[in-house]
mmCIF file of C-alpha atoms in Angstrom:
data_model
loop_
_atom_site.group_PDB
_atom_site.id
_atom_site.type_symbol
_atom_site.label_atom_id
_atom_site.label_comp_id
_atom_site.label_asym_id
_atom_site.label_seq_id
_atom_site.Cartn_x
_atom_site.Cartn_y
_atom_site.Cartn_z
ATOM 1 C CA UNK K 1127 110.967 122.061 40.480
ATOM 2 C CA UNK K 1128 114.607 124.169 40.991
ATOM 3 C CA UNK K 1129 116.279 121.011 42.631
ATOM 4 C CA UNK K 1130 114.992 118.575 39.201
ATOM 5 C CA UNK K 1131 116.276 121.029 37.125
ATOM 6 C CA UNK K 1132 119.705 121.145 38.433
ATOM 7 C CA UNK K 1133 119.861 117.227 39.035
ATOM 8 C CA UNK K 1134 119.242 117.157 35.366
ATOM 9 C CA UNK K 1135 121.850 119.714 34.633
ATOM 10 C CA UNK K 1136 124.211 118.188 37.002
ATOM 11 C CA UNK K 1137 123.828 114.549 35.904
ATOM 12 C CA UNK K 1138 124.650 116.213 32.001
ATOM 13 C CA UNK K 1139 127.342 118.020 33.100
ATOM 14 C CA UNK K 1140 128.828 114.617 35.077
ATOM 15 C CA UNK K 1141 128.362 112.620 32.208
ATOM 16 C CA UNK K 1142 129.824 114.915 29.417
ATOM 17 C CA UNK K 1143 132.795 115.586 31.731
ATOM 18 C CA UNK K 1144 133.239 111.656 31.979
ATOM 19 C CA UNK K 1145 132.864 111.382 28.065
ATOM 20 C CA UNK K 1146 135.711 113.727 27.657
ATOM 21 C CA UNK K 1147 138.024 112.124 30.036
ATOM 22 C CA UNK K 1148 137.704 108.906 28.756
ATOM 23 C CA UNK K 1149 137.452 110.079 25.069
ATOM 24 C CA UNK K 1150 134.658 108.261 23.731
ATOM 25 C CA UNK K 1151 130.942 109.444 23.133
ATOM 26 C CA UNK K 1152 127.949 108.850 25.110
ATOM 27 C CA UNK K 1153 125.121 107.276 22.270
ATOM 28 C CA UNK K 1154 122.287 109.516 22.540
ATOM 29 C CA UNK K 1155 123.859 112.743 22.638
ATOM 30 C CA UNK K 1156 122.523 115.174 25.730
ATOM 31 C CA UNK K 1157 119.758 112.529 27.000
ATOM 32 C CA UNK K 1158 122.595 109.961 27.266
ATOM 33 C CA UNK K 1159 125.146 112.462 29.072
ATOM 34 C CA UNK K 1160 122.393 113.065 31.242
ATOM 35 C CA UNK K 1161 121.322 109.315 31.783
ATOM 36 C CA UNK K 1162 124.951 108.438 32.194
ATOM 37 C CA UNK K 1163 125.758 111.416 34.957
ATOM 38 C CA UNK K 1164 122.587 109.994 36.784
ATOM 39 C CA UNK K 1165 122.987 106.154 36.570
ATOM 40 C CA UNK K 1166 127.095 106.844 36.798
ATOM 41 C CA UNK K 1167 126.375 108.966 40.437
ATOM 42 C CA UNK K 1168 123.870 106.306 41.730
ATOM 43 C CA UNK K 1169 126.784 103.516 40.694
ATOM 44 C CA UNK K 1170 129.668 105.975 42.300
ATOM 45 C CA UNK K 1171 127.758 106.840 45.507
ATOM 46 C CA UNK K 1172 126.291 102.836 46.109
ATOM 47 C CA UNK K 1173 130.106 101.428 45.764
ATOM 48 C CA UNK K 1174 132.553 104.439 46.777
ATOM 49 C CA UNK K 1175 130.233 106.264 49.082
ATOM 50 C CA UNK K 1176 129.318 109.772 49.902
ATOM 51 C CA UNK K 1177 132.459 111.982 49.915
ATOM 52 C CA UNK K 1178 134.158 114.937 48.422
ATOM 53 C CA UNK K 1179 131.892 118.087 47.117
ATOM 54 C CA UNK K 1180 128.432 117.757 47.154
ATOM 55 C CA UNK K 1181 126.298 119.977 43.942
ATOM 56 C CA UNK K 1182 123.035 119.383 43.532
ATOM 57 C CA UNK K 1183 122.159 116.239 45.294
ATOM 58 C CA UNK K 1184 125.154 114.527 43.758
ATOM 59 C CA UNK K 1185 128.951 113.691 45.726
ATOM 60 C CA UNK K 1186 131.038 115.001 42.748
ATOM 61 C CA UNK K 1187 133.995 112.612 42.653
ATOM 62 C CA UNK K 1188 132.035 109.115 43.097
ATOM 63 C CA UNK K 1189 129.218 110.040 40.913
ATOM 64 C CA UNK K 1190 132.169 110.714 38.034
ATOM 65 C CA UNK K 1191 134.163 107.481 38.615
ATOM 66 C CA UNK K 1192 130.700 106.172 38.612
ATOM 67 C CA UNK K 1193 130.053 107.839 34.863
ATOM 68 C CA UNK K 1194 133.161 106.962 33.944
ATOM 69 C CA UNK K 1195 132.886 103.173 34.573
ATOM 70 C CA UNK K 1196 129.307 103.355 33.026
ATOM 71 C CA UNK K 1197 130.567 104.951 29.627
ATOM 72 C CA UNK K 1198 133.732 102.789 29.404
ATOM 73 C CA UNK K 1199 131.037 99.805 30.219
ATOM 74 C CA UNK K 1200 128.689 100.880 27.727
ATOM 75 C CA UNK K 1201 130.954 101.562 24.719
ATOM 76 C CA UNK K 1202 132.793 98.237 25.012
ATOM 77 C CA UNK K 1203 129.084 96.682 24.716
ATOM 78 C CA UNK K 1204 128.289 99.165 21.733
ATOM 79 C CA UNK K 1205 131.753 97.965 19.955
ATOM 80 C CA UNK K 1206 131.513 94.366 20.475
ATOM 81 C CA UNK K 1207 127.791 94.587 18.900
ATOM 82 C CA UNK K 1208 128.838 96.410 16.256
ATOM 83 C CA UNK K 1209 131.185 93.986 15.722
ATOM 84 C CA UNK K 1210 129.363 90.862 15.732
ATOM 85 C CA UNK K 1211 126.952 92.246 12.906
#
């Protein structure tokens, strides 16, 4: 129960940490940072690899390229809809 509570604090932390370094906000607040962190480290660790510190289940440095692509990915999808209505 321990190790899915710190994946899910983890994957949060990952994913606000990726917000704030590419400067735009995840939509959904906390349950998107924590989406993000998750589905970014699954994307990181699947085309970068395993490398670099390890927390929780998660390699830190692919899993936040990983969030970072995801967010950068997901707000250019959120602009251009907003846009087209």
């Amino acid at each position: 129960m321990m190790s899915f509570i710190w994946f899910l604090i983890i994957g949060g932390v990952l994913g606000w940490l990726a917000g704030v370094i590419i400067g735009r906000d995840v939509p959904g607040g906390i349950i998107g940072n924590i989406v993000a962190g998750i589905v970014g480290s699954w994307i990181g660790s699947a085309v970068l690899g395993n490398w670099g510190w390890q927390v929780s289940d998660f390699y830190v440095f692919p899993a936040l390229i990983g969030a970072i692509v995801l967010i950068f990915i997901v707000s250019l999808i959120m602009r251009s809809m907003r846009k087209a209505t």
